Amino acid sequence: MKTFWDLAIAIDAKSPYTRGHTEGVFRYAIRLAEALNMTEEDKKSLQLASLLHNVGMVSVPDTLLNKPGPLSVEEKKIIKAHPGLAELLVKESGQLSAVLFHSGARSLAT
């Protein structure tokens, strides 16, 4: 899990707007898992999903993440495409099925 933590922190560090985001999501996931009395396996899956939910942001240029002012319609499309890339990045790993579920649920919500 440390490798995924390091990756998530590196992605968050790309922009002052995203810095600390994944850590907050991770902490929330831990509290949620405890409140729901999840099994240890489900807790780990949720924690892993929380770390990797934004991994697709590696495809978003730093200039776009740090752009002052409003984003254009095209720029918003680029940012909104990051969950799809996250799904592609983790697709081959059976261990990451929770991340794929999260990505699919998010796609259905938009």
PDB file as gemmi writes it, atoms N, CA and C in Angstrom:
CRYST1    1.000    1.000    1.000  90.00  90.00  90.00 P 1                      
ATOM      1  N   MET A   1       0.838  -1.194   0.000  1.00  0.00           N  
ATOM      2  CA  MET A   1       0.000   0.000   0.000  1.00  0.00           C  
ATOM      3  C   MET A   1       0.878   1.252   0.000  1.00  0.00           C  
ATOM      4  N   LYS A   2       2.094   1.161   0.521  1.00  0.00           N  
ATOM      5  CA  LYS A   2       2.974   2.330   0.568  1.00  0.00           C  
ATOM      6  C   LYS A   2       3.264   2.872  -0.824  1.00  0.00           C  
ATOM      7  N   THR A   3       3.456   2.003  -1.795  1.00  0.00           N  
ATOM      8  CA  THR A   3       3.720   2.458  -3.163  1.00  0.00           C  
ATOM      9  C   THR A   3       2.549   3.270  -3.685  1.00  0.00           C  
ATOM     10  N   PHE A   4       1.318   2.796  -3.422  1.00  0.00           N  
ATOM     11  CA  PHE A   4       0.140   3.520  -3.878  1.00  0.00           C  
ATOM     12  C   PHE A   4      -0.006   4.847  -3.138  1.00  0.00           C  
ATOM     13  N   TRP A   5       0.352   4.847  -1.843  1.00  0.00           N  
ATOM     14  CA  TRP A   5       0.317   6.085  -1.055  1.00  0.00           C  
ATOM     15  C   TRP A   5       1.278   7.110  -1.665  1.00  0.00           C  
ATOM     16  N   ASP A   6       2.498   6.666  -1.952  1.00  0.00           N  
ATOM     17  CA  ASP A   6       3.502   7.564  -2.533  1.00  0.00           C  
ATOM     18  C   ASP A   6       3.043   8.106  -3.883  1.00  0.00           C  
ATOM     19  N   LEU A   7       2.441   7.253  -4.699  1.00  0.00           N  
ATOM     20  CA  LEU A   7       1.923   7.690  -5.997  1.00  0.00           C  
ATOM     21  C   LEU A   7       0.829   8.734  -5.817  1.00  0.00           C  
ATOM     22  N   ALA A   8      -0.087   8.485  -4.907  1.00  0.00           N  
ATOM     23  CA  ALA A   8      -1.187   9.421  -4.667  1.00  0.00           C  
ATOM     24  C   ALA A   8      -0.673  10.771  -4.183  1.00  0.00           C  
ATOM     25  N   ILE A   9       0.286  10.765  -3.287  1.00  0.00           N  
ATOM     26  CA  ILE A   9       0.844  12.017  -2.771  1.00  0.00           C  
ATOM     27  C   ILE A   9       1.565  12.773  -3.883  1.00  0.00           C  
ATOM     28  N   ALA A  10       2.268  12.060  -4.744  1.00  0.00           N  
ATOM     29  CA  ALA A  10       2.958  12.703  -5.872  1.00  0.00           C  
ATOM     30  C   ALA A  10       1.955  13.348  -6.820  1.00  0.00           C  
ATOM     31  N   ILE A  11       0.847  12.686  -7.065  1.00  0.00           N  
ATOM     32  CA  ILE A  11      -0.180  13.255  -7.940  1.00  0.00           C  
ATOM     33  C   ILE A  11      -0.783  14.496  -7.294  1.00  0.00           C  
ATOM     34  N   ASP A  12      -1.102  14.420  -6.005  1.00  0.00           N  
ATOM     35  CA  ASP A  12      -1.655  15.583  -5.305  1.00  0.00           C  
ATOM     36  C   ASP A  12      -0.700  16.767  -5.318  1.00  0.00           C  
ATOM     37  N   ALA A  13       0.586  16.495  -5.303  1.00  0.00           N  
ATOM     38  CA  ALA A  13       1.591  17.560  -5.242  1.00  0.00           C  
ATOM     39  C   ALA A  13       1.709  18.334  -6.553  1.00  0.00           C  
ATOM     40  N   LYS A  14       1.068  17.847  -7.614  1.00  0.00           N  
ATOM     41  CA  LYS A  14       1.145  18.527  -8.904  1.00  0.00           C  
ATOM     42  C   LYS A  14       0.557  19.929  -8.851  1.00  0.00           C  
ATOM     43  N   SER A  15      -0.336  20.172  -7.912  1.00  0.00           N  
ATOM     44  CA  SER A  15      -1.030  21.455  -7.882  1.00  0.00           C  
ATOM     45  C   SER A  15      -1.406  21.829  -6.457  1.00  0.00           C  
ATOM     46  N   PRO A  16      -1.368  23.123  -6.140  1.00  0.00           N  
ATOM     47  CA  PRO A  16      -1.829  23.538  -4.817  1.00  0.00           C  
ATOM     48  C   PRO A  16      -3.329  23.287  -4.634  1.00  0.00           C  
ATOM     49  N   TYR A  17      -4.063  23.155  -5.738  1.00  0.00           N  
ATOM     50  CA  TYR A  17      -5.501  22.912  -5.667  1.00  0.00           C  
ATOM     51  C   TYR A  17      -5.820  21.473  -5.269  1.00  0.00           C  
ATOM     52  N   THR A  18      -4.902  20.547  -5.539  1.00  0.00           N  
ATOM     53  CA  THR A  18      -5.144  19.141  -5.211  1.00  0.00           C  
ATOM     54  C   THR A  18      -4.343  18.668  -4.005  1.00  0.00           C  
ATOM     55  N   ARG A  19      -3.410  19.465  -3.537  1.00  0.00           N  
ATOM     56  CA  ARG A  19      -2.547  19.059  -2.423  1.00  0.00           C  
ATOM     57  C   ARG A  19      -3.388  18.704  -1.195  1.00  0.00           C  
ATOM     58  N   GLY A  20      -3.160  17.528  -0.662  1.00  0.00           N  
ATOM     59  CA  GLY A  20      -3.862  17.078   0.534  1.00  0.00           C  
ATOM     60  C   GLY A  20      -5.196  16.398   0.262  1.00  0.00           C  
ATOM     61  N   HIS A  21      -5.661  16.436  -0.977  1.00  0.00           N  
ATOM     62  CA  HIS A  21      -6.973  15.865  -1.303  1.00  0.00           C  
ATOM     63  C   HIS A  21      -7.027  14.367  -1.010  1.00  0.00           C  
ATOM     64  N   THR A  22      -6.076  13.619  -1.532  1.00  0.00           N  
ATOM     65  CA  THR A  22      -6.114  12.168  -1.367  1.00  0.00           C  
ATOM     66  C   THR A  22      -5.959  11.770   0.094  1.00  0.00           C  
ATOM     67  N   GLU A  23      -5.127  12.478   0.827  1.00  0.00           N  
ATOM     68  CA  GLU A  23      -4.972  12.171   2.252  1.00  0.00           C  
ATOM     69  C   GLU A  23      -6.305  12.345   2.976  1.00  0.00           C  
ATOM     70  N   GLY A  24      -7.032  13.399   2.640  1.00  0.00           N  
ATOM     71  CA  GLY A  24      -8.347  13.614   3.241  1.00  0.00           C  
ATOM     72  C   GLY A  24      -9.336  12.522   2.874  1.00  0.00           C  
ATOM     73  N   VAL A  25      -9.340  12.129   1.607  1.00  0.00           N  
ATOM     74  CA  VAL A  25     -10.228  11.054   1.156  1.00  0.00           C  
ATOM     75  C   VAL A  25      -9.862   9.748   1.862  1.00  0.00           C  
ATOM     76  N   PHE A  26      -8.562   9.484   2.008  1.00  0.00           N  
ATOM     77  CA  PHE A  26      -8.094   8.268   2.679  1.00  0.00           C  
ATOM     78  C   PHE A  26      -8.574   8.237   4.132  1.00  0.00           C  
ATOM     79  N   ARG A  27      -8.419   9.343   4.830  1.00  0.00           N  
ATOM     80  CA  ARG A  27      -8.855   9.400   6.235  1.00  0.00           C  
ATOM     81  C   ARG A  27     -10.366   9.224   6.350  1.00  0.00           C  
ATOM     82  N   TYR A  28     -11.098   9.839   5.429  1.00  0.00           N  
ATOM     83  CA  TYR A  28     -12.550   9.683   5.420  1.00  0.00           C  
ATOM     84  C   TYR A  28     -12.920   8.222   5.164  1.00  0.00           C  
ATOM     85  N   ALA A  29     -12.212   7.565   4.248  1.00  0.00           N  
ATOM     86  CA  ALA A  29     -12.475   6.157   3.933  1.00  0.00           C  
ATOM     87  C   ALA A  29     -12.271   5.278   5.163  1.00  0.00           C  
ATOM     88  N   ILE A  30     -11.234   5.555   5.933  1.00  0.00           N  
ATOM     89  CA  ILE A  30     -10.979   4.785   7.156  1.00  0.00           C  
ATOM     90  C   ILE A  30     -12.136   4.958   8.139  1.00  0.00           C  
ATOM     91  N   ARG A  31     -12.563   6.203   8.341  1.00  0.00           N  
ATOM     92  CA  ARG A  31     -13.676   6.462   9.271  1.00  0.00           C  
ATOM     93  C   ARG A  31     -14.964   5.791   8.787  1.00  0.00           C  
ATOM     94  N   LEU A  32     -15.206   5.873   7.482  1.00  0.00           N  
ATOM     95  CA  LEU A  32     -16.402   5.260   6.911  1.00  0.00           C  
ATOM     96  C   LEU A  32     -16.375   3.742   7.093  1.00  0.00           C  
ATOM     97  N   ALA A  33     -15.234   3.131   6.797  1.00  0.00           N  
ATOM     98  CA  ALA A  33     -15.097   1.678   6.935  1.00  0.00           C  
ATOM     99  C   ALA A  33     -15.332   1.241   8.379  1.00  0.00           C  
ATOM    100  N   GLU A  34     -14.815   2.012   9.326  1.00  0.00           N  
ATOM    101  CA  GLU A  34     -15.011   1.681  10.738  1.00  0.00           C  
ATOM    102  C   GLU A  34     -16.470   1.842  11.138  1.00  0.00           C  
ATOM    103  N   ALA A  35     -17.104   2.912  10.671  1.00  0.00           N  
ATOM    104  CA  ALA A  35     -18.507   3.153  11.011  1.00  0.00           C  
ATOM    105  C   ALA A  35     -19.424   2.070  10.446  1.00  0.00           C  
ATOM    106  N   LEU A  36     -19.042   1.522   9.303  1.00  0.00           N  
ATOM    107  CA  LEU A  36     -19.853   0.486   8.659  1.00  0.00           C  
ATOM    108  C   LEU A  36     -19.465  -0.927   9.088  1.00  0.00           C  
ATOM    109  N   ASN A  37     -18.501  -1.032  10.008  1.00  0.00           N  
ATOM    110  CA  ASN A  37     -18.017  -2.338  10.478  1.00  0.00           C  
ATOM    111  C   ASN A  37     -17.647  -3.259   9.316  1.00  0.00           C  
ATOM    112  N   MET A  38     -16.915  -2.717   8.371  1.00  0.00           N  
ATOM    113  CA  MET A  38     -16.498  -3.500   7.204  1.00  0.00           C  
ATOM    114  C   MET A  38     -15.489  -4.567   7.611  1.00  0.00           C  
ATOM    115  N   THR A  39     -15.429  -5.620   6.810  1.00  0.00           N  
ATOM    116  CA  THR A  39     -14.411  -6.644   7.024  1.00  0.00           C  
ATOM    117  C   THR A  39     -13.045  -6.029   6.722  1.00  0.00           C  
ATOM    118  N   GLU A  40     -12.003  -6.666   7.211  1.00  0.00           N  
ATOM    119  CA  GLU A  40     -10.648  -6.159   6.954  1.00  0.00           C  
ATOM    120  C   GLU A  40     -10.360  -6.099   5.455  1.00  0.00           C  
ATOM    121  N   GLU A  41     -10.811  -7.103   4.728  1.00  0.00           N  
ATOM    122  CA  GLU A  41     -10.589  -7.123   3.274  1.00  0.00           C  
ATOM    123  C   GLU A  41     -11.297  -5.950   2.597  1.00  0.00           C  
ATOM    124  N   ASP A  42     -12.540  -5.690   2.996  1.00  0.00           N  
ATOM    125  CA  ASP A  42     -13.274  -4.566   2.415  1.00  0.00           C  
ATOM    126  C   ASP A  42     -12.657  -3.225   2.817  1.00  0.00           C  
ATOM    127  N   LYS A  43     -12.167  -3.138   4.052  1.00  0.00           N  
ATOM    128  CA  LYS A  43     -11.492  -1.914   4.495  1.00  0.00           C  
ATOM    129  C   LYS A  43     -10.275  -1.631   3.623  1.00  0.00           C  
ATOM    130  N   LYS A  44      -9.485  -2.671   3.379  1.00  0.00           N  
ATOM    131  CA  LYS A  44      -8.287  -2.491   2.551  1.00  0.00           C  
ATOM    132  C   LYS A  44      -8.654  -2.102   1.130  1.00  0.00           C  
ATOM    133  N   SER A  45      -9.718  -2.698   0.595  1.00  0.00           N  
ATOM    134  CA  SER A  45     -10.160  -2.342  -0.757  1.00  0.00           C  
ATOM    135  C   SER A  45     -10.596  -0.883  -0.820  1.00  0.00           C  
ATOM    136  N   LEU A  46     -11.346  -0.445   0.183  1.00  0.00           N  
ATOM    137  CA  LEU A  46     -11.798   0.944   0.218  1.00  0.00           C  
ATOM    138  C   LEU A  46     -10.616   1.896   0.368  1.00  0.00           C  
ATOM    139  N   GLN A  47      -9.667   1.548   1.217  1.00  0.00           N  
ATOM    140  CA  GLN A  47      -8.483   2.388   1.389  1.00  0.00           C  
ATOM    141  C   GLN A  47      -7.685   2.478   0.095  1.00  0.00           C  
ATOM    142  N   LEU A  48      -7.534   1.360  -0.586  1.00  0.00           N  
ATOM    143  CA  LEU A  48      -6.809   1.351  -1.852  1.00  0.00           C  
ATOM    144  C   LEU A  48      -7.535   2.193  -2.892  1.00  0.00           C  
ATOM    145  N   ALA A  49      -8.846   2.048  -2.956  1.00  0.00           N  
ATOM    146  CA  ALA A  49      -9.629   2.860  -3.894  1.00  0.00           C  
ATOM    147  C   ALA A  49      -9.476   4.345  -3.582  1.00  0.00           C  
ATOM    148  N   SER A  50      -9.438   4.686  -2.297  1.00  0.00           N  
ATOM    149  CA  SER A  50      -9.293   6.096  -1.927  1.00  0.00           C  
ATOM    150  C   SER A  50      -7.935   6.649  -2.354  1.00  0.00           C  
ATOM    151  N   LEU A  51      -6.922   5.798  -2.320  1.00  0.00           N  
ATOM    152  CA  LEU A  51      -5.592   6.242  -2.744  1.00  0.00           C  
ATOM    153  C   LEU A  51      -5.504   6.418  -4.256  1.00  0.00           C  
ATOM    154  N   LEU A  52      -6.207   5.578  -4.991  1.00  0.00           N  
ATOM    155  CA  LEU A  52      -6.048   5.569  -6.446  1.00  0.00           C  
ATOM    156  C   LEU A  52      -7.171   6.269  -7.202  1.00  0.00           C  
ATOM    157  N   HIS A  53      -8.144   6.828  -6.495  1.00  0.00           N  
ATOM    158  CA  HIS A  53      -9.280   7.417  -7.197  1.00  0.00           C  
ATOM    159  C   HIS A  53      -8.884   8.543  -8.148  1.00  0.00           C  
ATOM    160  N   ASN A  54      -7.769   9.179  -7.899  1.00  0.00           N  
ATOM    161  CA  ASN A  54      -7.343  10.318  -8.724  1.00  0.00           C  
ATOM    162  C   ASN A  54      -6.121  10.009  -9.580  1.00  0.00           C  
ATOM    163  N   VAL A  55      -5.748   8.735  -9.702  1.00  0.00           N  
ATOM    164  CA  VAL A  55      -4.516   8.388 -10.408  1.00  0.00           C  
ATOM    165  C   VAL A  55      -4.545   8.862 -11.865  1.00  0.00           C  
ATOM    166  N   GLY A  56      -5.701   8.988 -12.453  1.00  0.00           N  
ATOM    167  CA  GLY A  56      -5.802   9.473 -13.830  1.00  0.00           C  
ATOM    168  C   GLY A  56      -5.377  10.919 -13.996  1.00  0.00           C  
ATOM    169  N   MET A  57      -5.222  11.634 -12.886  1.00  0.00           N  
ATOM    170  CA  MET A  57      -4.785  13.035 -12.966  1.00  0.00           C  
ATOM    171  C   MET A  57      -3.361  13.161 -13.500  1.00  0.00           C  
ATOM    172  N   VAL A  58      -2.633  12.049 -13.568  1.00  0.00           N  
ATOM    173  CA  VAL A  58      -1.286  12.118 -14.148  1.00  0.00           C  
ATOM    174  C   VAL A  58      -1.352  12.568 -15.600  1.00  0.00           C  
ATOM    175  N   SER A  59      -2.507  12.387 -16.236  1.00  0.00           N  
ATOM    176  CA  SER A  59      -2.656  12.770 -17.643  1.00  0.00           C  
ATOM    177  C   SER A  59      -3.001  14.243 -17.830  1.00  0.00           C  
ATOM    178  N   VAL A  60      -3.363  14.917 -16.757  1.00  0.00           N  
ATOM    179  CA  VAL A  60      -3.750  16.328 -16.853  1.00  0.00           C  
ATOM    180  C   VAL A  60      -2.494  17.187 -16.747  1.00  0.00           C  
ATOM    181  N   PRO A  61      -2.247  18.016 -17.758  1.00  0.00           N  
ATOM    182  CA  PRO A  61      -1.042  18.858 -17.723  1.00  0.00           C  
ATOM    183  C   PRO A  61      -1.026  19.788 -16.506  1.00  0.00           C  
ATOM    184  N   ASP A  62       0.153  19.980 -15.939  1.00  0.00           N  
ATOM    185  CA  ASP A  62       0.302  20.879 -14.790  1.00  0.00           C  
ATOM    186  C   ASP A  62      -0.206  22.277 -15.111  1.00  0.00           C  
ATOM    187  N   THR A  63       0.018  22.728 -16.333  1.00  0.00           N  
ATOM    188  CA  THR A  63      -0.436  24.074 -16.707  1.00  0.00           C  
ATOM    189  C   THR A  63      -1.949  24.191 -16.608  1.00  0.00           C  
ATOM    190  N   LEU A  64      -2.647  23.109 -16.883  1.00  0.00           N  
ATOM    191  CA  LEU A  64      -4.103  23.117 -16.780  1.00  0.00           C  
ATOM    192  C   LEU A  64      -4.540  23.062 -15.316  1.00  0.00           C  
ATOM    193  N   LEU A  65      -3.882  22.228 -14.526  1.00  0.00           N  
ATOM    194  CA  LEU A  65      -4.213  22.134 -13.100  1.00  0.00           C  
ATOM    195  C   LEU A  65      -3.977  23.453 -12.371  1.00  0.00           C  
ATOM    196  N   ASN A  66      -2.970  24.173 -12.795  1.00  0.00           N  
ATOM    197  CA  ASN A  66      -2.586  25.409 -12.107  1.00  0.00           C  
ATOM    198  C   ASN A  66      -3.053  26.667 -12.825  1.00  0.00           C  
ATOM    199  N   LYS A  67      -3.918  26.520 -13.798  1.00  0.00           N  
ATOM    200  CA  LYS A  67      -4.390  27.666 -14.575  1.00  0.00           C  
ATOM    201  C   LYS A  67      -5.190  28.616 -13.684  1.00  0.00           C  
ATOM    202  N   PRO A  68      -4.807  29.875 -13.681  1.00  0.00           N  
ATOM    203  CA  PRO A  68      -5.611  30.841 -12.931  1.00  0.00           C  
ATOM    204  C   PRO A  68      -6.882  31.155 -13.730  1.00  0.00           C  
ATOM    205  N   GLY A  69      -7.955  31.352 -13.053  1.00  0.00           N  
ATOM    206  CA  GLY A  69      -9.194  31.698 -13.736  1.00  0.00           C  
ATOM    207  C   GLY A  69      -9.979  30.476 -14.171  1.00  0.00           C  
ATOM    208  N   PRO A  70     -11.118  30.734 -14.803  1.00  0.00           N  
ATOM    209  CA  PRO A  70     -12.002  29.637 -15.196  1.00  0.00           C  
ATOM    210  C   PRO A  70     -11.438  28.789 -16.331  1.00  0.00           C  
ATOM    211  N   LEU A  71     -11.855  27.542 -16.363  1.00  0.00           N  
ATOM    212  CA  LEU A  71     -11.439  26.621 -17.419  1.00  0.00           C  
ATOM    213  C   LEU A  71     -12.412  26.711 -18.591  1.00  0.00           C  
ATOM    214  N   SER A  72     -11.889  26.483 -19.779  1.00  0.00           N  
ATOM    215  CA  SER A  72     -12.745  26.433 -20.964  1.00  0.00           C  
ATOM    216  C   SER A  72     -13.513  25.109 -20.960  1.00  0.00           C  
ATOM    217  N   VAL A  73     -14.482  24.994 -21.839  1.00  0.00           N  
ATOM    218  CA  VAL A  73     -15.245  23.752 -21.962  1.00  0.00           C  
ATOM    219  C   VAL A  73     -14.312  22.593 -22.297  1.00  0.00           C  
ATOM    220  N   GLU A  74     -13.385  22.816 -23.208  1.00  0.00           N  
ATOM    221  CA  GLU A  74     -12.434  21.771 -23.606  1.00  0.00           C  
ATOM    222  C   GLU A  74     -11.522  21.379 -22.440  1.00  0.00           C  
ATOM    223  N   GLU A  75     -11.071  22.344 -21.667  1.00  0.00           N  
ATOM    224  CA  GLU A  75     -10.216  22.057 -20.507  1.00  0.00           C  
ATOM    225  C   GLU A  75     -10.975  21.239 -19.457  1.00  0.00           C  
ATOM    226  N   LYS A  76     -12.247  21.569 -19.264  1.00  0.00           N  
ATOM    227  CA  LYS A  76     -13.067  20.796 -18.324  1.00  0.00           C  
ATOM    228  C   LYS A  76     -13.211  19.354 -18.786  1.00  0.00           C  
ATOM    229  N   LYS A  77     -13.340  19.151 -20.089  1.00  0.00           N  
ATOM    230  CA  LYS A  77     -13.439  17.789 -20.633  1.00  0.00           C  
ATOM    231  C   LYS A  77     -12.176  16.990 -20.333  1.00  0.00           C  
ATOM    232  N   ILE A  78     -11.025  17.640 -20.450  1.00  0.00           N  
ATOM    233  CA  ILE A  78      -9.752  16.960 -20.167  1.00  0.00           C  
ATOM    234  C   ILE A  78      -9.715  16.501 -18.712  1.00  0.00           C  
ATOM    235  N   ILE A  79     -10.103  17.376 -17.812  1.00  0.00           N  
ATOM    236  CA  ILE A  79     -10.086  17.032 -16.388  1.00  0.00           C  
ATOM    237  C   ILE A  79     -11.123  15.950 -16.078  1.00  0.00           C  
ATOM    238  N   LYS A  80     -12.300  16.064 -16.671  1.00  0.00           N  
ATOM    239  CA  LYS A  80     -13.348  15.069 -16.412  1.00  0.00           C  
ATOM    240  C   LYS A  80     -13.015  13.694 -16.984  1.00  0.00           C  
ATOM    241  N   ALA A  81     -12.047  13.625 -17.883  1.00  0.00           N  
ATOM    242  CA  ALA A  81     -11.656  12.341 -18.479  1.00  0.00           C  
ATOM    243  C   ALA A  81     -10.716  11.540 -17.583  1.00  0.00           C  
ATOM    244  N   HIS A  82     -10.211  12.127 -16.505  1.00  0.00           N  
ATOM    245  CA  HIS A  82      -9.209  11.431 -15.696  1.00  0.00           C  
ATOM    246  C   HIS A  82      -9.706  10.139 -15.044  1.00  0.00           C  
ATOM    247  N   PRO A  83     -10.978   9.985 -14.661  1.00  0.00           N  
ATOM    248  CA  PRO A  83     -11.385   8.681 -14.110  1.00  0.00           C  
ATOM    249  C   PRO A  83     -11.273   7.544 -15.128  1.00  0.00           C  
ATOM    250  N   GLY A  84     -11.514   7.840 -16.394  1.00  0.00           N  
ATOM    251  CA  GLY A  84     -11.376   6.815 -17.431  1.00  0.00           C  
ATOM    252  C   GLY A  84      -9.948   6.335 -17.561  1.00  0.00           C  
ATOM    253  N   LEU A  85      -9.002   7.259 -17.461  1.00  0.00           N  
ATOM    254  CA  LEU A  85      -7.596   6.866 -17.520  1.00  0.00           C  
ATOM    255  C   LEU A  85      -7.222   6.065 -16.277  1.00  0.00           C  
ATOM    256  N   ALA A  86      -7.746   6.461 -15.136  1.00  0.00           N  
ATOM    257  CA  ALA A  86      -7.479   5.703 -13.908  1.00  0.00           C  
ATOM    258  C   ALA A  86      -7.936   4.259 -14.080  1.00  0.00           C  
ATOM    259  N   GLU A  87      -9.093   4.085 -14.676  1.00  0.00           N  
ATOM    260  CA  GLU A  87      -9.601   2.729 -14.907  1.00  0.00           C  
ATOM    261  C   GLU A  87      -8.652   1.940 -15.801  1.00  0.00           C  
ATOM    262  N   LEU A  88      -8.170   2.569 -16.860  1.00  0.00           N  
ATOM    263  CA  LEU A  88      -7.227   1.892 -17.755  1.00  0.00           C  
ATOM    264  C   LEU A  88      -5.930   1.523 -17.041  1.00  0.00           C  
ATOM    265  N   LEU A  89      -5.461   2.403 -16.167  1.00  0.00           N  
ATOM    266  CA  LEU A  89      -4.198   2.170 -15.474  1.00  0.00           C  
ATOM    267  C   LEU A  89      -4.251   0.995 -14.500  1.00  0.00           C  
ATOM    268  N   VAL A  90      -5.417   0.744 -13.929  1.00  0.00           N  
ATOM    269  CA  VAL A  90      -5.515  -0.315 -12.922  1.00  0.00           C  
ATOM    270  C   VAL A  90      -6.268  -1.554 -13.403  1.00  0.00           C  
ATOM    271  N   LYS A  91      -6.717  -1.543 -14.627  1.00  0.00           N  
ATOM    272  CA  LYS A  91      -7.591  -2.588 -15.169  1.00  0.00           C  
ATOM    273  C   LYS A  91      -7.037  -4.005 -15.030  1.00  0.00           C  
ATOM    274  N   GLU A  92      -5.760  -4.169 -15.215  1.00  0.00           N  
ATOM    275  CA  GLU A  92      -5.171  -5.506 -15.243  1.00  0.00           C  
ATOM    276  C   GLU A  92      -4.990  -6.141 -13.871  1.00  0.00           C  
ATOM    277  N   SER A  93      -5.166  -5.388 -12.821  1.00  0.00           N  
ATOM    278  CA  SER A  93      -4.913  -5.924 -11.489  1.00  0.00           C  
ATOM    279  C   SER A  93      -6.210  -6.354 -10.818  1.00  0.00           C  
ATOM    280  N   GLY A  94      -6.325  -7.636 -10.510  1.00  0.00           N  
ATOM    281  CA  GLY A  94      -7.494  -8.132  -9.798  1.00  0.00           C  
ATOM    282  C   GLY A  94      -7.623  -7.523  -8.418  1.00  0.00           C  
ATOM    283  N   GLN A  95      -6.505  -7.151  -7.821  1.00  0.00           N  
ATOM    284  CA  GLN A  95      -6.492  -6.551  -6.486  1.00  0.00           C  
ATOM    285  C   GLN A  95      -7.189  -5.196  -6.489  1.00  0.00           C  
ATOM    286  N   LEU A  96      -7.293  -4.577  -7.646  1.00  0.00           N  
ATOM    287  CA  LEU A  96      -7.818  -3.222  -7.708  1.00  0.00           C  
ATOM    288  C   LEU A  96      -9.266  -3.169  -8.180  1.00  0.00           C  
ATOM    289  N   SER A  97     -10.022  -4.234  -7.995  1.00  0.00           N  
ATOM    290  CA  SER A  97     -11.406  -4.256  -8.451  1.00  0.00           C  
ATOM    291  C   SER A  97     -12.247  -3.179  -7.776  1.00  0.00           C  
ATOM    292  N   ALA A  98     -11.926  -2.813  -6.545  1.00  0.00           N  
ATOM    293  CA  ALA A  98     -12.674  -1.761  -5.853  1.00  0.00           C  
ATOM    294  C   ALA A  98     -12.510  -0.424  -6.554  1.00  0.00           C  
ATOM    295  N   VAL A  99     -11.329  -0.171  -7.081  1.00  0.00           N  
ATOM    296  CA  VAL A  99     -11.092   1.078  -7.799  1.00  0.00           C  
ATOM    297  C   VAL A  99     -11.915   1.095  -9.077  1.00  0.00           C  
ATOM    298  N   LEU A 100     -11.972  -0.031  -9.762  1.00  0.00           N  
ATOM    299  CA  LEU A 100     -12.767  -0.111 -10.983  1.00  0.00           C  
ATOM    300  C   LEU A 100     -14.239   0.098 -10.672  1.00  0.00           C  
ATOM    301  N   PHE A 101     -14.716  -0.453  -9.565  1.00  0.00           N  
ATOM    302  CA  PHE A 101     -16.102  -0.254  -9.171  1.00  0.00           C  
ATOM    303  C   PHE A 101     -16.365   1.223  -8.923  1.00  0.00           C  
ATOM    304  N   HIS A 102     -15.464   1.876  -8.198  1.00  0.00           N  
ATOM    305  CA  HIS A 102     -15.603   3.301  -7.903  1.00  0.00           C  
ATOM    306  C   HIS A 102     -15.655   4.100  -9.198  1.00  0.00           C  
ATOM    307  N   SER A 103     -14.774   3.791 -10.116  1.00  0.00           N  
ATOM    308  CA  SER A 103     -14.719   4.503 -11.384  1.00  0.00           C  
ATOM    309  C   SER A 103     -16.011   4.306 -12.165  1.00  0.00           C  
ATOM    310  N   GLY A 104     -16.524   3.082 -12.183  1.00  0.00           N  
ATOM    311  CA  GLY A 104     -17.769   2.804 -12.891  1.00  0.00           C  
ATOM    312  C   GLY A 104     -18.952   3.492 -12.256  1.00  0.00           C  
ATOM    313  N   ALA A 105     -19.004   3.502 -10.937  1.00  0.00           N  
ATOM    314  CA  ALA A 105     -20.093   4.174 -10.237  1.00  0.00           C  
ATOM    315  C   ALA A 105     -20.052   5.667 -10.503  1.00  0.00           C  
ATOM    316  N   ARG A 106     -18.864   6.221 -10.554  1.00  0.00           N  
ATOM    317  CA  ARG A 106     -18.721   7.648 -10.829  1.00  0.00           C  
ATOM    318  C   ARG A 106     -19.189   7.959 -12.249  1.00  0.00           C  
ATOM    319  N   SER A 107     -18.866   7.076 -13.199  1.00  0.00           N  
ATOM    320  CA  SER A 107     -19.279   7.279 -14.584  1.00  0.00           C  
ATOM    321  C   SER A 107     -20.795   7.271 -14.702  1.00  0.00           C  
ATOM    322  N   LEU A 108     -21.450   6.403 -13.942  1.00  0.00           N  
ATOM    323  CA  LEU A 108     -22.902   6.343 -13.980  1.00  0.00           C  
ATOM    324  C   LEU A 108     -23.537   7.594 -13.389  1.00  0.00           C  
ATOM    325  N   ALA A 109     -22.844   8.204 -12.429  1.00  0.00           N  
ATOM    326  CA  ALA A 109     -23.381   9.386 -11.758  1.00  0.00           C  
ATOM    327  C   ALA A 109     -23.272  10.642 -12.604  1.00  0.00           C  
ATOM    328  N   THR A 110     -22.411  10.645 -13.619  1.00  0.00           N  
ATOM    329  CA  THR A 110     -22.233  11.861 -14.417  1.00  0.00           C  
ATOM    330  C   THR A 110     -22.987  11.802 -15.708  1.00  0.00           C  
TER     331      THR A 110                                                      
END                                                                             
